[in-house]
Amino acid sequence: MSDTIEKVSIIVSKGSLEGVYPALIMANGARAEGIEANLFFTFFGLDAIHKRRFEHIKVASVGNPGLHLATLAGGLPGMSSVLTHYMERKMEKLDIPPVPEFLQMISDTGAGLYACKASVDLFGLTKDDLVDQVKDIITVGEFYELAAGGQIIFT
Amino acid sequence: MSDTIEKVSIIVSKGSLEGVYPALIMANGARAEGIEANLFFTFFGLDAIHKRRFEHIKVASVGNPGLHLATLAGGLPGMSSVLTHYMERKMEKLDIPPVPEFLQMISDTGAGLYACKASVDLFGLTKDDLVDQVKDIITVGEFYELAAGGQIIFT
Amino acid sequence: MSDTIEKVSIIVSKGSLEGVYPALIMANGARAEGIEANLFFTFFGLDAIHKRRFEHIKVASVGNPGLHLATLAGGLPGMSSVLTHYMERKMEKLDIPPVPEFLQMISDTGAGLYACKASVDLFGLTKDDLVDQVKDIITVGEFYELAAGGQIIFT
């Protein structure tokens, strides 16, 4: 194996803000180092590249003890939005943009954005439902071809 | 590193339907491309190869904002079953079988199914509790030996 | 690619007990085989190396159908603590120590513990908030340099 990482292929499988951001940050960090980066959006991760949804990615307010929030409180209507707003403001201070702008920024660095064909079919979507930065809808097999010679990171 | 992926070793650590399926789809997709594939079931992922449980893998109806479901509604008794039924019907239309049949199909392609020894001990199980397609119960160290020369994908 | 795995770089992104343990077990298992191991704590995974929090890592009692617990019951105050206590006792029987001791043990084997700079900034922390075993706070770019020549495992 070579002494440097030449390529990362990052699978985005979750649709929550804290599920999507690590993938975007790792892709962006890779490009900043001159590492080739591809993002493959699958299952609920598709929301991050879905035109009607990618501006509304939310923090999961239950099922995450890391938030130190009583589950019943986390289940209150609006709690997820409050947490999302809080995290977005924190992100902004770190110069980490909201999901739509972040996708554009990453795409501009030359990273490839791809949607998983099985997931697109599962949710009954077409290319038109996805943001313009998406290069292609590809199969798992095509993903493996794309990822060869690099690291696969499933998030 | 070679120009093609020769082997994938996929760790299944979650026990929800949306946690198990990506792993199975990636293993199946690998075999379809002639890539060697191993599945290593650990922690709650063990449910997917547990004889009394693998027919009852459910969608997590809370803690996933991607479902666009109010948390309090997601917590209603039966909501997880309704979502599971809905997703299984969608999967069926895509020719993706339920978990038990999918495991058999993947095993038939020559992929190796393994259970994590520490997790089997943690939940007080034995080989008899696991589906017949499981080749062996192995340690983390043995998993690393098995995975050498390929990609490790943790799901 | 060589016939053995020489290095694993494990990203810990979740703050629940069942999110943190697989990462620690995989790092410990790697060291036992003489494999170089690094842990990179990011997002809610930072809790595992946070002085005031790492003794209080809890099981997520909702959002995990693998627990076979009705969501409304999982949301009851105290349920997460009950489950956490139960799992810790089970772990103890397997000679798997609680998180603080486990971190010390893994650090003693020569594994490297690192905190993600962006996440440390996001949560407004400093090096003093983190346990002594943490070697350094590093960027995503520095993580990639560290991980070169090995496997990246995102948990």
XYZ file of C-alpha atoms in Angstrom:
465
model
C 0.000 0.000 0.000
C 1.286 3.465 -0.795
C 2.364 5.871 1.918
C -0.399 8.363 1.230
C -4.145 8.049 0.748
C -4.980 8.819 -2.867
C -8.751 8.475 -2.840
C -11.664 8.265 -0.406
C -15.145 7.061 -1.331
C -17.571 8.063 1.367
C -20.986 6.416 1.675
C -23.694 8.620 3.229
C -26.452 6.355 4.584
C -28.124 8.505 7.249
C -30.521 11.416 6.855
C -29.900 13.282 10.120
C -27.724 16.391 10.358
C -25.216 14.624 12.618
C -25.225 11.710 10.154
C -24.583 13.829 7.044
C -22.031 16.353 8.356
C -19.179 13.941 9.200
C -19.316 12.618 5.630
C -19.246 16.109 4.121
C -16.461 17.242 6.460
C -14.360 14.175 5.585
C -14.899 14.715 1.852
C -14.032 18.389 2.125
C -10.971 17.617 4.275
C -9.803 15.090 1.711
C -10.039 17.568 -1.175
C -8.145 20.169 0.885
C -5.277 17.638 1.058
C -5.430 16.935 -2.669
C -7.044 13.534 -2.087
C -9.630 12.424 -4.674
C -13.067 12.243 -3.014
C -16.378 10.677 -3.996
C -19.648 10.772 -2.075
C -22.221 8.003 -2.568
C -25.665 8.822 -1.133
C -27.787 5.820 -0.209
C -30.902 5.015 1.878
C -31.891 7.981 4.080
C -28.633 9.708 3.103
C -30.404 10.479 -0.177
C -32.244 13.266 1.664
C -29.015 15.272 1.616
C -29.167 15.524 -2.195
C -32.970 15.607 -2.530
C -34.080 19.031 -3.848
C -37.168 19.297 -1.624
C -35.412 17.951 1.475
C -31.761 18.980 1.560
C -32.567 22.342 3.135
C -34.407 20.601 5.958
C -31.894 18.044 7.297
C -32.484 17.814 11.054
C -30.708 16.646 14.193
C -32.167 13.404 15.626
C -33.435 14.543 19.028
C -34.062 11.035 20.384
C -31.997 7.843 20.266
C -28.788 9.768 20.943
C -27.721 9.798 24.606
C -24.853 12.081 23.526
C -27.344 14.947 23.480
C -27.947 14.526 27.227
C -31.627 15.183 26.731
C -34.417 13.202 28.423
C -36.076 11.019 25.774
C -39.534 12.374 26.546
C -38.233 15.925 26.101
C -36.482 14.913 22.873
C -39.826 13.658 21.610
C -41.609 16.979 22.074
C -42.800 18.573 18.832
C -40.242 21.126 17.644
C -37.338 19.864 19.750
C -35.532 18.508 16.711
C -35.847 21.916 15.007
C -34.519 23.747 18.058
C -31.470 21.470 18.221
C -30.951 21.765 14.475
C -31.002 25.544 14.643
C -28.567 25.452 17.579
C -26.128 23.177 15.765
C -26.341 25.156 12.520
C -25.424 28.355 14.378
C -22.459 26.592 15.987
C -21.380 25.248 12.581
C -21.621 28.712 11.060
C -19.164 30.043 13.654
C -16.691 27.365 12.493
C -17.214 28.417 8.864
C -18.988 25.137 8.141
C -21.888 26.051 5.827
C -25.438 24.594 5.815
C -25.885 21.361 3.801
C -26.910 22.939 0.440
C -23.976 25.396 0.368
C -21.596 22.720 1.686
C -22.554 20.350 -1.149
C -21.918 23.111 -3.691
C -18.550 23.904 -2.094
C -17.485 20.255 -2.101
C -18.660 19.763 -5.658
C -16.673 22.867 -6.685
C -13.487 21.282 -5.305
C -13.898 18.506 -7.864
C -15.381 15.836 -5.607
C -17.895 13.499 -7.278
C -21.439 13.234 -5.920
C -23.334 10.055 -6.766
C -26.764 8.660 -5.850
C -27.322 4.945 -5.199
C -29.564 3.442 -7.889
C -31.316 0.926 -5.611
C -32.177 3.686 -3.122
C -33.392 6.077 -5.823
C -35.703 3.297 -7.042
C -36.735 2.397 -3.473
C -37.960 5.926 -2.794
C -39.450 6.322 -6.287
C -37.193 9.232 -7.283
C -35.672 10.345 -10.580
C -32.595 12.398 -11.489
C -34.828 15.517 -11.517
C -35.530 15.146 -7.788
C -31.815 15.372 -7.023
C -29.657 18.481 -6.767
C -27.723 19.508 -9.871
C -24.338 18.680 -8.328
C -25.149 14.956 -8.540
C -23.019 13.573 -11.380
C -24.805 10.282 -11.822
C -27.053 7.586 -10.369
C -24.914 4.454 -10.084
C -25.215 0.843 -8.898
C -23.311 -0.701 -6.009
C -21.115 -2.479 -8.548
C -20.251 0.819 -10.256
C -19.490 2.286 -6.827
C -16.934 -0.457 -6.186
C -15.271 0.302 -9.544
C -15.140 3.994 -8.634
C -13.729 3.246 -5.162
C -10.932 0.902 -6.322
C -7.481 2.045 -5.276
C -8.750 4.034 -2.302
C -10.491 3.864 1.047
C -14.208 3.145 1.449
C -15.727 5.000 4.419
C -19.327 4.088 5.361
C -21.056 6.760 7.427
C -2.833 -0.812 -4.251
C -4.366 -2.787 -7.094
C -6.740 -1.194 -9.569
C -9.699 -3.303 -8.555
C -11.251 -4.222 -5.224
C -10.638 -7.898 -4.568
C -12.375 -8.353 -1.246
C -14.839 -6.564 1.061
C -15.374 -7.463 4.712
C -18.575 -5.866 5.917
C -19.300 -5.477 9.625
C -23.017 -5.458 10.531
C -23.413 -3.751 13.924
C -27.030 -2.564 13.874
C -30.237 -4.531 14.354
C -32.708 -2.308 12.495
C -33.948 -3.057 8.980
C -32.329 0.116 7.601
C -29.129 -0.853 9.438
C -28.958 -4.410 8.072
C -30.035 -3.879 4.455
C -27.159 -1.638 3.295
C -24.688 -4.297 4.483
C -26.522 -7.099 2.688
C -26.919 -5.033 -0.492
C -23.204 -4.169 -0.490
C -22.219 -7.826 0.046
C -24.559 -8.974 -2.688
C -23.344 -6.232 -5.047
C -19.756 -7.259 -4.388
C -20.405 -10.923 -5.247
C -22.210 -9.860 -8.436
C -18.950 -8.174 -9.500
C -16.857 -11.219 -8.602
C -15.497 -9.536 -5.474
C -14.909 -11.798 -2.451
C -17.309 -10.817 0.346
C -17.469 -11.568 4.061
C -20.108 -10.426 6.542
C -19.238 -10.133 10.234
C -22.275 -9.761 12.519
C -21.597 -8.011 15.815
C -23.578 -6.324 18.650
C -27.243 -5.789 17.643
C -26.344 -6.849 14.098
C -26.388 -10.409 15.490
C -30.199 -10.226 15.322
C -29.941 -10.589 11.551
C -28.517 -14.114 11.932
C -30.447 -15.069 15.090
C -32.922 -17.875 14.304
C -35.723 -16.516 16.503
C -35.191 -12.901 15.448
C -34.045 -12.663 11.838
C -37.625 -12.809 10.512
C -38.575 -9.864 12.703
C -35.983 -7.184 11.865
C -37.787 -3.824 12.090
C -37.393 -0.247 10.924
C -36.421 2.158 13.747
C -39.410 4.520 13.840
C -37.783 7.096 16.133
C -34.339 8.690 16.131
C -34.342 8.991 12.352
C -35.406 12.432 11.093
C -35.097 10.976 7.560
C -38.462 9.313 8.110
C -40.135 12.741 8.438
C -42.336 11.409 11.220
C -43.097 13.291 14.446
C -41.210 11.579 17.274
C -44.351 11.149 19.345
C -46.075 9.470 16.384
C -42.999 7.294 15.788
C -43.288 6.151 19.396
C -46.861 4.883 19.022
C -47.218 1.126 19.506
C -47.203 -0.597 16.135
C -45.666 2.290 14.172
C -42.392 0.425 13.699
C -44.301 -2.597 12.296
C -46.272 -0.416 9.886
C -43.081 1.187 8.551
C -41.358 -2.189 8.342
C -44.221 -3.646 6.323
C -44.185 -0.610 4.031
C -40.437 -0.862 3.420
C -40.559 -4.615 2.863
C -43.223 -4.156 0.179
C -41.077 -1.498 -1.509
C -38.033 -3.785 -1.325
C -40.016 -6.634 -2.847
C -40.841 -4.482 -5.896
C -37.082 -3.970 -6.387
C -36.514 -7.747 -6.141
C -34.742 -7.314 -2.817
C -35.908 -10.228 -0.643
C -36.697 -10.210 3.105
C -33.688 -10.694 5.421
C -33.883 -14.527 5.767
C -34.094 -15.166 2.009
C -31.499 -12.458 1.322
C -29.014 -14.137 3.691
C -29.551 -17.466 1.939
C -29.081 -15.825 -1.467
C -25.865 -14.095 -0.394
C -24.547 -17.272 1.222
C -25.306 -19.166 -2.015
C -23.093 -16.721 -3.963
C -20.155 -17.921 -1.866
C -19.985 -15.020 0.598
C -18.881 -15.932 4.127
C -21.156 -15.186 7.094
C -19.450 -14.923 10.482
C -20.636 -14.081 14.010
C -18.512 -12.021 16.424
C -17.417 -14.172 19.383
C -17.515 -11.362 21.979
C -21.069 -10.439 20.934
C -22.266 -14.057 20.931
C -20.908 -14.350 24.491
C -22.383 -10.964 25.464
C -25.889 -12.052 24.511
C -25.423 -15.578 25.906
C -25.912 -17.313 22.542
C -24.459 -20.485 20.995
C -23.932 -21.647 17.409
C -27.358 -23.365 17.603
C -29.095 -19.997 18.011
C -27.665 -18.792 14.716
C -28.911 -19.520 11.202
C -27.267 -22.403 9.357
C -25.571 -20.142 6.817
C -23.185 -18.875 9.521
C -19.819 -20.466 8.796
C -18.158 -19.780 12.103
C -18.013 -17.704 15.278
C -14.734 -15.758 15.171
C -12.795 -13.226 17.244
C -11.939 -9.687 16.194
C -8.369 -10.865 15.589
C -9.575 -13.620 13.255
C -11.761 -11.068 11.489
C -8.701 -8.898 10.754
C -6.898 -11.941 9.303
C -9.917 -12.673 7.116
C -10.161 -9.046 5.987
C -6.491 -8.623 5.033
C -5.943 -7.614 1.426
C -9.386 -6.013 1.112
C -11.661 -3.240 2.311
C -13.267 -3.181 5.758
C -16.718 -1.548 5.727
C -18.362 -0.926 9.127
C -22.141 -0.483 8.907
C -1.925 -4.739 -0.980
C -0.014 -6.697 1.640
C -1.325 -9.969 3.019
C -1.777 -8.650 6.526
C -3.402 -5.538 7.951
C -0.691 -3.286 9.365
C -2.728 -0.416 10.721
C -6.338 0.478 11.579
C -7.594 4.024 12.127
C -10.963 3.898 13.816
C -13.281 6.921 13.829
C -15.638 7.113 16.832
C -18.578 9.358 15.892
C -21.324 8.210 18.276
C -21.788 8.938 21.969
C -23.874 5.934 23.018
C -22.434 2.927 24.813
C -23.291 0.615 21.909
C -21.728 3.185 19.555
C -18.443 3.497 21.471
C -17.789 -0.130 22.460
C -17.397 -1.638 18.968
C -14.686 0.948 18.216
C -12.813 0.236 21.454
C -13.128 -3.537 20.990
C -11.797 -3.285 17.424
C -8.866 -1.112 18.520
C -8.045 -3.449 21.388
C -8.359 -6.515 19.142
C -6.024 -4.905 16.619
C -3.323 -4.231 19.232
C -3.627 -7.825 20.492
C -2.676 -8.927 16.971
C 0.235 -6.503 16.774
C -1.649 -4.213 14.407
C -1.022 -0.456 14.815
C -4.227 1.228 16.009
C -5.420 4.835 16.182
C -8.721 6.133 17.500
C -10.116 9.439 16.225
C -12.983 10.827 18.325
C -15.366 13.143 16.479
C -18.877 14.620 16.937
C -20.749 12.892 19.812
C -17.946 10.324 20.001
C -16.000 13.080 21.797
C -18.060 12.228 24.910
C -15.990 9.057 25.284
C -12.850 11.124 25.961
C -14.558 14.027 27.754
C -13.469 14.101 31.433
C -16.902 15.030 32.793
C -18.792 12.662 30.507
C -16.779 9.509 29.810
C -17.980 7.810 32.999
C -21.584 8.357 31.968
C -21.795 6.905 28.457
C -25.281 5.388 28.123
C -27.154 2.899 25.970
C -29.645 4.548 23.589
C -32.975 3.165 24.784
C -35.014 4.365 21.804
C -34.344 4.270 18.066
C -32.915 0.753 18.297
C -35.427 -2.003 17.446
C -32.644 -4.488 18.335
C -33.441 -3.848 21.990
C -36.957 -5.268 21.503
C -38.372 -2.582 23.752
C -41.571 -0.631 23.045
C -40.585 2.935 22.105
C -42.836 4.459 24.758
C -41.203 2.241 27.403
C -37.745 3.134 26.060
C -38.654 6.785 26.548
C -39.445 6.413 30.250
C -37.110 8.371 32.533
C -34.358 6.097 33.803
C -34.776 3.356 31.186
C -31.491 4.248 29.492
C -29.692 3.952 32.852
C -31.247 0.561 33.573
C -30.150 -0.771 30.189
C -26.697 0.755 30.606
C -26.262 -0.907 33.980
C -27.431 -4.228 32.514
C -24.995 -4.043 29.592
C -22.086 -2.982 31.794
C -22.629 -6.008 34.049
C -22.697 -8.280 30.993
C -19.508 -6.649 29.670
C -17.814 -7.138 33.013
C -18.459 -10.884 32.847
C -16.642 -10.900 29.486
C -13.706 -9.017 31.035
C -14.564 -5.938 28.972
C -14.015 -2.959 31.308
C -16.100 0.240 31.569
C -15.188 3.018 29.092
C -12.644 4.915 31.302
C -10.636 1.780 32.188
C -10.942 0.467 28.644
C -9.457 3.700 27.238
C -6.548 3.442 29.676
C -5.985 -0.202 28.746
C -6.030 0.556 25.010
C -3.741 3.552 25.464
C -1.343 1.333 27.448
C -1.088 -1.056 24.483
C 0.395 1.809 22.471
C -2.700 2.793 20.498
C -3.016 6.499 19.692
C -6.058 8.468 20.880
C -6.854 11.659 18.963
C -9.644 14.245 19.133
C -11.095 15.872 16.008
C -10.271 19.584 15.931
C -13.501 20.699 14.235
C -15.587 18.808 16.814
C -13.575 20.145 19.764
C -14.236 23.665 18.429
C -17.899 22.866 17.726
C -18.527 21.895 21.336
C -16.338 24.702 22.707
C -13.839 22.363 24.402
C -10.089 22.571 25.053
C -7.378 19.942 25.629
C -8.023 20.283 29.393
C -11.568 18.944 28.998
C -10.225 15.726 27.482
C -8.801 12.695 29.283
C -5.016 12.534 29.654
C -4.652 9.588 27.266
C -5.520 11.859 24.320
C -2.266 12.434 22.429
C -3.372 15.363 20.337
C -6.206 17.351 18.771
C -5.846 16.968 15.002
C -7.576 18.070 11.802
C -9.243 15.775 9.299
C -6.252 16.301 7.008
C -3.841 15.199 9.731
C -6.067 12.165 10.357
C -5.705 11.118 6.716
C -1.913 11.390 6.990
C -2.002 9.262 10.140
C -4.261 6.679 8.500
C -2.219 6.248 5.304
C -1.083 2.694 4.685
C -3.914 1.182 6.733
C -7.659 0.693 6.995
C -10.069 3.494 7.953
C -13.047 2.212 9.968
C -15.866 4.705 10.643
C -18.078 3.712 13.568
